Short mmCIF file of C-alpha atoms and ligand atoms in Angstrom, two decimals:
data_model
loop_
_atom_site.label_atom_id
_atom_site.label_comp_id
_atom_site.label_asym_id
_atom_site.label_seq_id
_atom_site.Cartn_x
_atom_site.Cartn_y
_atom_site.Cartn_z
CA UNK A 10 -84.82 -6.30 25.18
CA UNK A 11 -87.63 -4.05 23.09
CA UNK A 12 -87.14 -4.17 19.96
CA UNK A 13 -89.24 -1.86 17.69
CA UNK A 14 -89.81 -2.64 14.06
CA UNK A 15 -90.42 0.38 12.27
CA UNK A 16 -91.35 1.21 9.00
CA UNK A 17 -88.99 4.22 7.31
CA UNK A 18 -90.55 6.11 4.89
CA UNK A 19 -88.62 8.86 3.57
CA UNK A 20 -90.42 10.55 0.60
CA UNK A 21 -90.19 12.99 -1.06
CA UNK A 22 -88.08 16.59 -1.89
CA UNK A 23 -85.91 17.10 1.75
CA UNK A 24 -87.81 14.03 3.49
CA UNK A 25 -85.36 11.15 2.85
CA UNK A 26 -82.34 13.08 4.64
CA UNK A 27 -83.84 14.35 7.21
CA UNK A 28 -85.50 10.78 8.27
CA UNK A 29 -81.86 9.17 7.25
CA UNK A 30 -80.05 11.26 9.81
CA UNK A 31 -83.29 10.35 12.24
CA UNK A 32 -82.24 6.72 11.37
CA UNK A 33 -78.90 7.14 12.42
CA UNK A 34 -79.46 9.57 15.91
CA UNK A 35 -82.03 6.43 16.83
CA UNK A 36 -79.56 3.84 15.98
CA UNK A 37 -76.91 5.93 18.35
CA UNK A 38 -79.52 5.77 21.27
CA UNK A 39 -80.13 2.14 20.43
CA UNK A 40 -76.26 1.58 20.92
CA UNK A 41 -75.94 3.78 24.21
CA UNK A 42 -79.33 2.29 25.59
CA UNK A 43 -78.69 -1.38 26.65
CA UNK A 44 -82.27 -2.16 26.16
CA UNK A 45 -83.69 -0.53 22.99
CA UNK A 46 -83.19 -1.72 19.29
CA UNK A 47 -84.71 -0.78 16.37
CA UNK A 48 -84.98 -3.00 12.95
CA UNK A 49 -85.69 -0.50 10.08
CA UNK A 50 -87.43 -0.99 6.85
CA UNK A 51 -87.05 1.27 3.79
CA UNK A 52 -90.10 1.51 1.66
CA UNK A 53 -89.62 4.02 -1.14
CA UNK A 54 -92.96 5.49 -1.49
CA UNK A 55 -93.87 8.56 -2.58
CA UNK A 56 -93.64 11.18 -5.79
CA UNK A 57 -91.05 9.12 -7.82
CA UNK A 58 -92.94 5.87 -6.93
CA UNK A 59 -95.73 7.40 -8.46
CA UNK A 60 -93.80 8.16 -11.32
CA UNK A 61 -92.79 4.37 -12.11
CA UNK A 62 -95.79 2.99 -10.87
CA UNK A 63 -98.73 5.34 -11.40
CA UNK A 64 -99.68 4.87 -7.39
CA UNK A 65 -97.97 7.17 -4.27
CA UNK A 66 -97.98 3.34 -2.72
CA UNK A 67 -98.66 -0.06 -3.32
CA UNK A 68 -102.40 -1.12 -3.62
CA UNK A 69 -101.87 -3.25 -0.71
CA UNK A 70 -99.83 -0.08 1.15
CA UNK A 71 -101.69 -0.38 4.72
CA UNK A 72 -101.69 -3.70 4.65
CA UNK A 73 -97.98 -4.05 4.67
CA UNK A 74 -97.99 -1.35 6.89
CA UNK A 75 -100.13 -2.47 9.51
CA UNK A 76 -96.93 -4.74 10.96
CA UNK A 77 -94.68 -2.16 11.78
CA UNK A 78 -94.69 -0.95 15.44
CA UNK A 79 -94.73 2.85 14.17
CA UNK A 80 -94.37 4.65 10.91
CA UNK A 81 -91.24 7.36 10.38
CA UNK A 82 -91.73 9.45 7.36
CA UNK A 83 -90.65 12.65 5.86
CA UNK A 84 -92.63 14.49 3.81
CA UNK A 85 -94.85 14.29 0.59
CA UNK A 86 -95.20 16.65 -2.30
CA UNK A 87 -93.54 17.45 -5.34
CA UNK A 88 -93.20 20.42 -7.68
CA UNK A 89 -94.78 18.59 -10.73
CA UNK A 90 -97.26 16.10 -9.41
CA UNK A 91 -100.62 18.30 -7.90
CA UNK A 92 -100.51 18.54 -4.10
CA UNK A 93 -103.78 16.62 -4.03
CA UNK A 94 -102.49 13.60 -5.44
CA UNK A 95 -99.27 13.29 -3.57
CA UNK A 96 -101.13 13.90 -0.40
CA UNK A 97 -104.19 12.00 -0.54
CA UNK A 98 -102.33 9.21 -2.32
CA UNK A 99 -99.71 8.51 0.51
CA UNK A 100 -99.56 10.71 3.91
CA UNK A 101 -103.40 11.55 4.25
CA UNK A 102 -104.23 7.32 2.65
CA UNK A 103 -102.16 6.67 6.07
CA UNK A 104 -103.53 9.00 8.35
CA UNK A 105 -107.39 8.02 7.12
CA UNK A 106 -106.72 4.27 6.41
CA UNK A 107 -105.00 3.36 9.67
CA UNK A 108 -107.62 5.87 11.90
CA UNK A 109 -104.87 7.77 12.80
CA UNK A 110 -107.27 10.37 14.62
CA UNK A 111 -105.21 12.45 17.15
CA UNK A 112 -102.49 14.60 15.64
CA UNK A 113 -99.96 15.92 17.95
CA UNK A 114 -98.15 19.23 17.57
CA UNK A 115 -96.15 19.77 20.29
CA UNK A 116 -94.06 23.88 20.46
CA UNK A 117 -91.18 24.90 22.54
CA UNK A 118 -88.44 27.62 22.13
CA UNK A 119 -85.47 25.72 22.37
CA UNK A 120 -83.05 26.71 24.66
CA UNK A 121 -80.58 28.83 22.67
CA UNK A 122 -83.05 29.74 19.99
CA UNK A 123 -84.60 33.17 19.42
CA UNK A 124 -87.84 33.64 18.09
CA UNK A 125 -90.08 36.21 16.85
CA UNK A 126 -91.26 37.20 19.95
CA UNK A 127 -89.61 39.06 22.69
CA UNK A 128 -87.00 36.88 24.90
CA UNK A 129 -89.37 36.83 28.00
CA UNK A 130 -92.61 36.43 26.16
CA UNK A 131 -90.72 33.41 23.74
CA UNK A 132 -89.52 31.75 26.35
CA UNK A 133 -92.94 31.30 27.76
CA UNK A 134 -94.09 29.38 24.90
CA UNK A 135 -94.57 25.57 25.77
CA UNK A 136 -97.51 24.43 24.30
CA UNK A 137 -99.50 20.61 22.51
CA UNK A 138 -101.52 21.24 20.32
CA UNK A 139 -103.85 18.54 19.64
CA UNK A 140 -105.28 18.11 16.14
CA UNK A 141 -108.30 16.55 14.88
CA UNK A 142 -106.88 13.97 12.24
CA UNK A 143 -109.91 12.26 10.48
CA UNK A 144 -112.40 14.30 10.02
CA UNK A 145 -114.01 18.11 9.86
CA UNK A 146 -113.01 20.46 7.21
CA UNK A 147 -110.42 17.74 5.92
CA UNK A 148 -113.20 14.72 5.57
CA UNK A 149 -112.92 14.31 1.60
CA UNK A 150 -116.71 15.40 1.25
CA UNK A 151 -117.58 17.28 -1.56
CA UNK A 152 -117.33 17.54 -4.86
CA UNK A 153 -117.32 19.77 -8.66
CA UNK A 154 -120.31 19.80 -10.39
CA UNK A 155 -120.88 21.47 -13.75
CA UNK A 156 -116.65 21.56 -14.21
CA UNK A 157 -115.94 24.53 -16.97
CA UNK A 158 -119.48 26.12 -17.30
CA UNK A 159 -120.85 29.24 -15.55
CA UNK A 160 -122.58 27.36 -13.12
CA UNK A 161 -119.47 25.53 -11.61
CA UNK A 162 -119.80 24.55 -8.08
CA UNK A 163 -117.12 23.49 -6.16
CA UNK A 164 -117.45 21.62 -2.39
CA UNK A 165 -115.79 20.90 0.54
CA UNK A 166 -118.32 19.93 3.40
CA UNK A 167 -116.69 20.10 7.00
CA UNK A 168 -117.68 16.82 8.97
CA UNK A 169 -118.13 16.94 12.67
CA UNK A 170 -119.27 13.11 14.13
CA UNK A 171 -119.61 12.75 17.58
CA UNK A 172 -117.65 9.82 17.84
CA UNK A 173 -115.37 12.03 16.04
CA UNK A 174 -115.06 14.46 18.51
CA UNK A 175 -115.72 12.61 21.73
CA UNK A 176 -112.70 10.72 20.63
CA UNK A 177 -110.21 13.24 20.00
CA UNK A 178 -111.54 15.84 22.65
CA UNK A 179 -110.60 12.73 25.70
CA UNK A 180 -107.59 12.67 24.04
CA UNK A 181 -106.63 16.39 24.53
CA UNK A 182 -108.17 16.44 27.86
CA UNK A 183 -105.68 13.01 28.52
CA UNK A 184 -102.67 15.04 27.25
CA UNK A 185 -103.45 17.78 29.55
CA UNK A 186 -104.13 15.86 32.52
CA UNK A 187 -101.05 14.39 31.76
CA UNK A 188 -98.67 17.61 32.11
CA UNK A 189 -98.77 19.90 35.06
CA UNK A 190 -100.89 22.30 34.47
CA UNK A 191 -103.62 20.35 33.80
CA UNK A 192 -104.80 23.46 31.29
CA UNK A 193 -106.86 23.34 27.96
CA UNK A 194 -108.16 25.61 25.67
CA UNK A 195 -110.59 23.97 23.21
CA UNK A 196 -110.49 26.18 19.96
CA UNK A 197 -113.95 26.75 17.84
CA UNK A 198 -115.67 29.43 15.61
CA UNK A 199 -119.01 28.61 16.44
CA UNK A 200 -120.09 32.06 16.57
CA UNK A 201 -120.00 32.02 12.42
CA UNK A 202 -120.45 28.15 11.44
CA UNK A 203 -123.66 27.60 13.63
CA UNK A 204 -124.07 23.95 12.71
CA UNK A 205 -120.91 21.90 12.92
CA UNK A 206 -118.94 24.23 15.42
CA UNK A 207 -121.59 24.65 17.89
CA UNK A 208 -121.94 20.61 17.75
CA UNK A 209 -118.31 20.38 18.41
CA UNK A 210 -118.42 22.44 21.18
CA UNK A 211 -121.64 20.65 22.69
CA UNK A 212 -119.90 17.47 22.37
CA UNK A 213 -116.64 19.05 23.93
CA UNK A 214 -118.57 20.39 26.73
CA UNK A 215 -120.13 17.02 27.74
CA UNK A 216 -116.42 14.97 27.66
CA UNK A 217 -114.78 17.88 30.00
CA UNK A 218 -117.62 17.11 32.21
CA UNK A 219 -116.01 13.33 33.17
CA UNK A 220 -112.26 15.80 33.95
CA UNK A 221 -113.38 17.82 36.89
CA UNK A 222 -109.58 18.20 37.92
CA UNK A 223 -108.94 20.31 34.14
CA UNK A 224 -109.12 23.62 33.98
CA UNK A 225 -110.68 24.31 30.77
CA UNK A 226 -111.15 27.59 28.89
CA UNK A 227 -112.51 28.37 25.08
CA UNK A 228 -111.72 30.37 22.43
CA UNK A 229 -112.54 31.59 18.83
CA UNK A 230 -109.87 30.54 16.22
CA UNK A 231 -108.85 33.96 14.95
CA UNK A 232 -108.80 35.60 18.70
CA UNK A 233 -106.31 32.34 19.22
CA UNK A 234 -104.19 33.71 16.85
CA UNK A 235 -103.56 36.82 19.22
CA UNK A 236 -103.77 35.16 22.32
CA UNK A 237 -100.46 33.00 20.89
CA UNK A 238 -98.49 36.10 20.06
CA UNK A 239 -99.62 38.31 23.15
CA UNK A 240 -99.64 36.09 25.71
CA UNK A 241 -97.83 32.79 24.62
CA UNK A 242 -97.64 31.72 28.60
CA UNK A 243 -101.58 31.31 28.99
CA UNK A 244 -101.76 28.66 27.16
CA UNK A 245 -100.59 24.83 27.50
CA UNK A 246 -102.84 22.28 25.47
CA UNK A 247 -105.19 22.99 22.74
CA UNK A 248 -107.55 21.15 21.57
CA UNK A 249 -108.77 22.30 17.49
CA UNK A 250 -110.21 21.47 14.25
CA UNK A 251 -108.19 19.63 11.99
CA UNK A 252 -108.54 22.99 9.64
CA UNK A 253 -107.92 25.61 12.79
CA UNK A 254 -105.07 23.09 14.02
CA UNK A 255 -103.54 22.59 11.05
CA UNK A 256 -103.28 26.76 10.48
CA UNK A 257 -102.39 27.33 14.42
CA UNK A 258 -99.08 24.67 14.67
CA UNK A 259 -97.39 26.53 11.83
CA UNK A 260 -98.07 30.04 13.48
CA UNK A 261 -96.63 27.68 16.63
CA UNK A 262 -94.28 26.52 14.53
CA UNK A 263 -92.44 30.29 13.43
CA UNK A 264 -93.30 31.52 17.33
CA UNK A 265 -90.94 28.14 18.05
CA UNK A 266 -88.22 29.42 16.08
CA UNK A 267 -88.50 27.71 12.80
CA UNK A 268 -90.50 25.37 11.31
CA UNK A 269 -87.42 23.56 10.18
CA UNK A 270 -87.74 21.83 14.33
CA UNK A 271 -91.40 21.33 14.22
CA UNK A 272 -92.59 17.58 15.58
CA UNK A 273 -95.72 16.14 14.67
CA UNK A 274 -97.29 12.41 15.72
CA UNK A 275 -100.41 10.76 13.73
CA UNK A 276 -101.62 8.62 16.53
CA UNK A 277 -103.90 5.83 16.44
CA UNK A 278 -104.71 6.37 20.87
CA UNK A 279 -106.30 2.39 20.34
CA UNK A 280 -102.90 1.37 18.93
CA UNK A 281 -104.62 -0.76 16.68
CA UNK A 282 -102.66 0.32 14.15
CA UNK A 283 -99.42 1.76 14.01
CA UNK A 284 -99.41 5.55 14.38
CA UNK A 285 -97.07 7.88 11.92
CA UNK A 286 -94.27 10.22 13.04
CA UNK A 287 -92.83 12.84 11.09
CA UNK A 288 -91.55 16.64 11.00
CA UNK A 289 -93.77 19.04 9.98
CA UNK A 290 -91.48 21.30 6.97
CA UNK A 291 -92.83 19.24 4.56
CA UNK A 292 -91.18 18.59 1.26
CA UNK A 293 -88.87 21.55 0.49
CA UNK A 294 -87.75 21.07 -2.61
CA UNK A 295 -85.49 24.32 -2.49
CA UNK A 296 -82.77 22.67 -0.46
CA UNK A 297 -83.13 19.27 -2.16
CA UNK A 298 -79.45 18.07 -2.66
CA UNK A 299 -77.63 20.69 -0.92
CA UNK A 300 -76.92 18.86 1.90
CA UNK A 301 -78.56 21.73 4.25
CA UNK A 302 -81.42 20.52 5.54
CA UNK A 303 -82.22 21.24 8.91
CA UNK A 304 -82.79 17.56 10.40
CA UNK A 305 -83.56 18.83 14.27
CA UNK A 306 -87.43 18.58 13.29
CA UNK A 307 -87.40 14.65 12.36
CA UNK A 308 -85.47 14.15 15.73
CA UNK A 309 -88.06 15.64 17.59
CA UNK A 310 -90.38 13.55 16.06
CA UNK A 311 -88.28 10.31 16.66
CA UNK A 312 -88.44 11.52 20.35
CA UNK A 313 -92.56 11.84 20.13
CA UNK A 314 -92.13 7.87 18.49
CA UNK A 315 -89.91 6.70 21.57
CA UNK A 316 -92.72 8.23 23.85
CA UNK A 317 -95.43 6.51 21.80
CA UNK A 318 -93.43 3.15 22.12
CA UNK A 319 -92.88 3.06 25.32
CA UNK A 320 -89.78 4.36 25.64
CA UNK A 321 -89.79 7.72 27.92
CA UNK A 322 -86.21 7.54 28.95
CA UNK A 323 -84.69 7.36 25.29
CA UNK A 324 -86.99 10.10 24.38
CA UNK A 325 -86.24 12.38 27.01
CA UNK A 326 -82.41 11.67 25.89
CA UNK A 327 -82.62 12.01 22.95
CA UNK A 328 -85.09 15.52 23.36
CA UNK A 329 -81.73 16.39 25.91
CA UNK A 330 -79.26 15.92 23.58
CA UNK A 331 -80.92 18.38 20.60
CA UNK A 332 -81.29 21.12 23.38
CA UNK A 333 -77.55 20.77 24.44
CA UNK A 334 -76.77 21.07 20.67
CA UNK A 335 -79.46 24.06 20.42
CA UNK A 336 -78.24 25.78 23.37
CA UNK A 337 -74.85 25.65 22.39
CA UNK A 338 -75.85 27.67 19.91
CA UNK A 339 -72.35 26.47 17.29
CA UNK A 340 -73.78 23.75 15.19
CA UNK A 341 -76.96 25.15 13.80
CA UNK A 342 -78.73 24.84 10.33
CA UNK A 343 -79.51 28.40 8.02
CA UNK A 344 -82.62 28.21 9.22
CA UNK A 345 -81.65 28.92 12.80
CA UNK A 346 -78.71 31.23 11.77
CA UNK A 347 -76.18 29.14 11.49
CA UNK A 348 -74.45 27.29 8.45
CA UNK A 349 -74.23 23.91 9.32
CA UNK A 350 -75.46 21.08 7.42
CA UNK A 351 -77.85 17.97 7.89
CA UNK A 352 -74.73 15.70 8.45
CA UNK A 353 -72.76 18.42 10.60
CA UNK A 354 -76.33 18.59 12.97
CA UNK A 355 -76.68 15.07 13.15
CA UNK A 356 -73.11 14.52 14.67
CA UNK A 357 -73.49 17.01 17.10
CA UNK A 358 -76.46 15.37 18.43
CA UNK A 359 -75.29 11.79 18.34
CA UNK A 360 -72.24 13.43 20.27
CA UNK A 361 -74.24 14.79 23.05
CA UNK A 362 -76.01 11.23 23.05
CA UNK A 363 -73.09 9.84 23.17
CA UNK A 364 -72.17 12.55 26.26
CA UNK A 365 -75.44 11.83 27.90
CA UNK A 366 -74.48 8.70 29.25
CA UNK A 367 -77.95 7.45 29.80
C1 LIG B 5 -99.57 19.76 7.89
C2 LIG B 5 -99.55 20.10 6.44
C3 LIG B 5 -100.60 19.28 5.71
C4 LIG B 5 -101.94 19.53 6.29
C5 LIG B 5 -100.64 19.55 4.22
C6 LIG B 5 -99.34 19.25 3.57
C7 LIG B 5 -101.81 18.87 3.58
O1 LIG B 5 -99.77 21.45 6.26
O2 LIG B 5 -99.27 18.61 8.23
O3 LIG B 5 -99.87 20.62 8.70
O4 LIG B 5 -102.56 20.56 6.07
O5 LIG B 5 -102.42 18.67 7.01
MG1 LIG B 6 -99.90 22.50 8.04
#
């Protein structure tokens, strides 16, 4: 019998309903699977935390942390607190605290779901991208000097390590090895930042060399951007910058239909630590307490966890029973042109769990 402890952290704005109905579509597969359980634990972190307690988390936040088998949050941010302080003081303490260094952004069109693009070009689109999590243009290095005078500098230095990136590039080449086409494209703009970009690509270059079997091609970050609109079905697993990632898996994200279904994993790939799984809308403080939030993206994401623990057949069911609900096509959130609530999406799924029968 696996059990998997997990640690629930809901957040902030749209984040705690969203992971709630998550709670309850895993809690569904735990019932319908004879061999998976879950014991959750609520930790109310986050902006209104903050407010009572002057800290995002407890001081000793990781530590309590570091006994859960994965992490399931929402989303941070909040429309008085500054973005910087919500952020670095819970979701990006977790990612950099607990080495979380390979971010996972995996894009498909639904079945049933239109997006921008044109049906046959859409429906090409099946893509990981893999994220640099620790480092580069999101180290933390820099700094304001001279705040408030006409000399005011301000700083943010782009780190590239090359444990850094040996790390996270075997990890992409893993995750492409590990689906059939056995395709990357590493992402870099190393024709304009000559130092740390044409390092990352050097250090690329030599960990490709140990995957003779991938079939490996490059491009620069803003000809990416066209290569994803114009000719979605060339690529299948890209490796970027945590910067160039971060901006790519939203443009993923609206080619995918909405971000509202977006997945994304923080993974520790030692498993050291536990890694952090959550849906990618962030915060949205517009639908707060409406009851209309769509929760499709933090199901997704409790699929990625099942993978991560072990778990491939509750995953795949549980990935099943959102497309049945997607490709029916009569139970979907505003976001995907329909008008059906969190609550109304998460029985539909737990139905076609429920329908699945394993
Ligand atoms: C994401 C988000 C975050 C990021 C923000 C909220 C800091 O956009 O997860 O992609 O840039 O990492
Ligand atoms: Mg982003």
């Amino acid at each position: 019998m696996a059990l998997h402890k997990i640690a629930v952290i809901g957040g902030d704005g749209i984040g705690p309903a969203v992971i709630e109905a998550g709670v309850s579509v895993l809690e569904a597969l735990g019932a319908a699977e004879p061999d998976l359980s879950f014991a959750f634990t609520r930790l109310d972190w986050g902006s209104d935390h903050f407010r009572r307690t002057g800290r995002m988390m407890p001081a000793d936040g990781l530590t309590q942390l570091q006994v859960f088998d994965a992490i399931y949050f929402g989303a941070v941010g909040d429309p008085d607190l500054p973005d910087d302080i919500t952020l670095w003081g819970l979701r990006l303490a977790i990612c950099q605290g607990f080495d979380q260094y390979a971010n996972l952004r995996p894009t498909r069109l639904l079945p049933g779901l239109a997006g921008p693009l044109r049906p046959e070009l859409g429906r090409q689109i099946d893509w990981v991208i893999v994220r640099e999590n620790s480092e580069g243009e999101y180290s933390g290095v820099g700094g304001r000097v001279h705040q408030g005078t006409s000399l005011e500098v301000g700083m943010d230095v782009a780190v590239f390590t090359r444990a850094g990136v040996e790390r996270v590039a075997r990890f992409a080449c893993d995750t492409a090895m590990a689906r059939p086409r056995r395709q990357l494209t590493i992402v870099t703009k190393s024709n304009a930042q000559r130092h740390g970009m044409v390092f990352w690509d050097a250090v690329c270059r030599r960990v490709i060399a140990d995957y003779p079997d991938l079939s490996v091609d490059w491009m620069l970050v803003d000809a990416m951007t066209q290569r994803m609109v114009n000719k979605p079905g060339s690529i299948d697993t890209v490796l970027a910058t945590n910067l160039h990632a971060d901006i790519l898996s939203d443009l993923a994200a609206a080619l995918g239909g909405s971000l509202g279904i977006g997945a994304t994993a923080n993974i520790d790939p030692s498993r050291w630590r536990p890694s952090m799984f959550e849906p990618i809308h962030g915060s949205a403080f517009d639908l707060v307490g409406k009851g209309l939030a769509n929760p499709l993206g933090s199901f997704w994401t409790a699929s990625l966890m099942l993978d991560h623990l072990g778990e491939p057949a509750a995953a795949r069911r549980l990935m099943a029973a959102i497309e049945t609900v997607t490709a029916r096509g009569e139970v979907l959130g505003p976001d995907l042109g329909g008008q059906a609530g969190t609550e109304e999406v998460r029985n539909a799924v737990i139905d076609a769990i429920a329908g699945a029968n394993g």
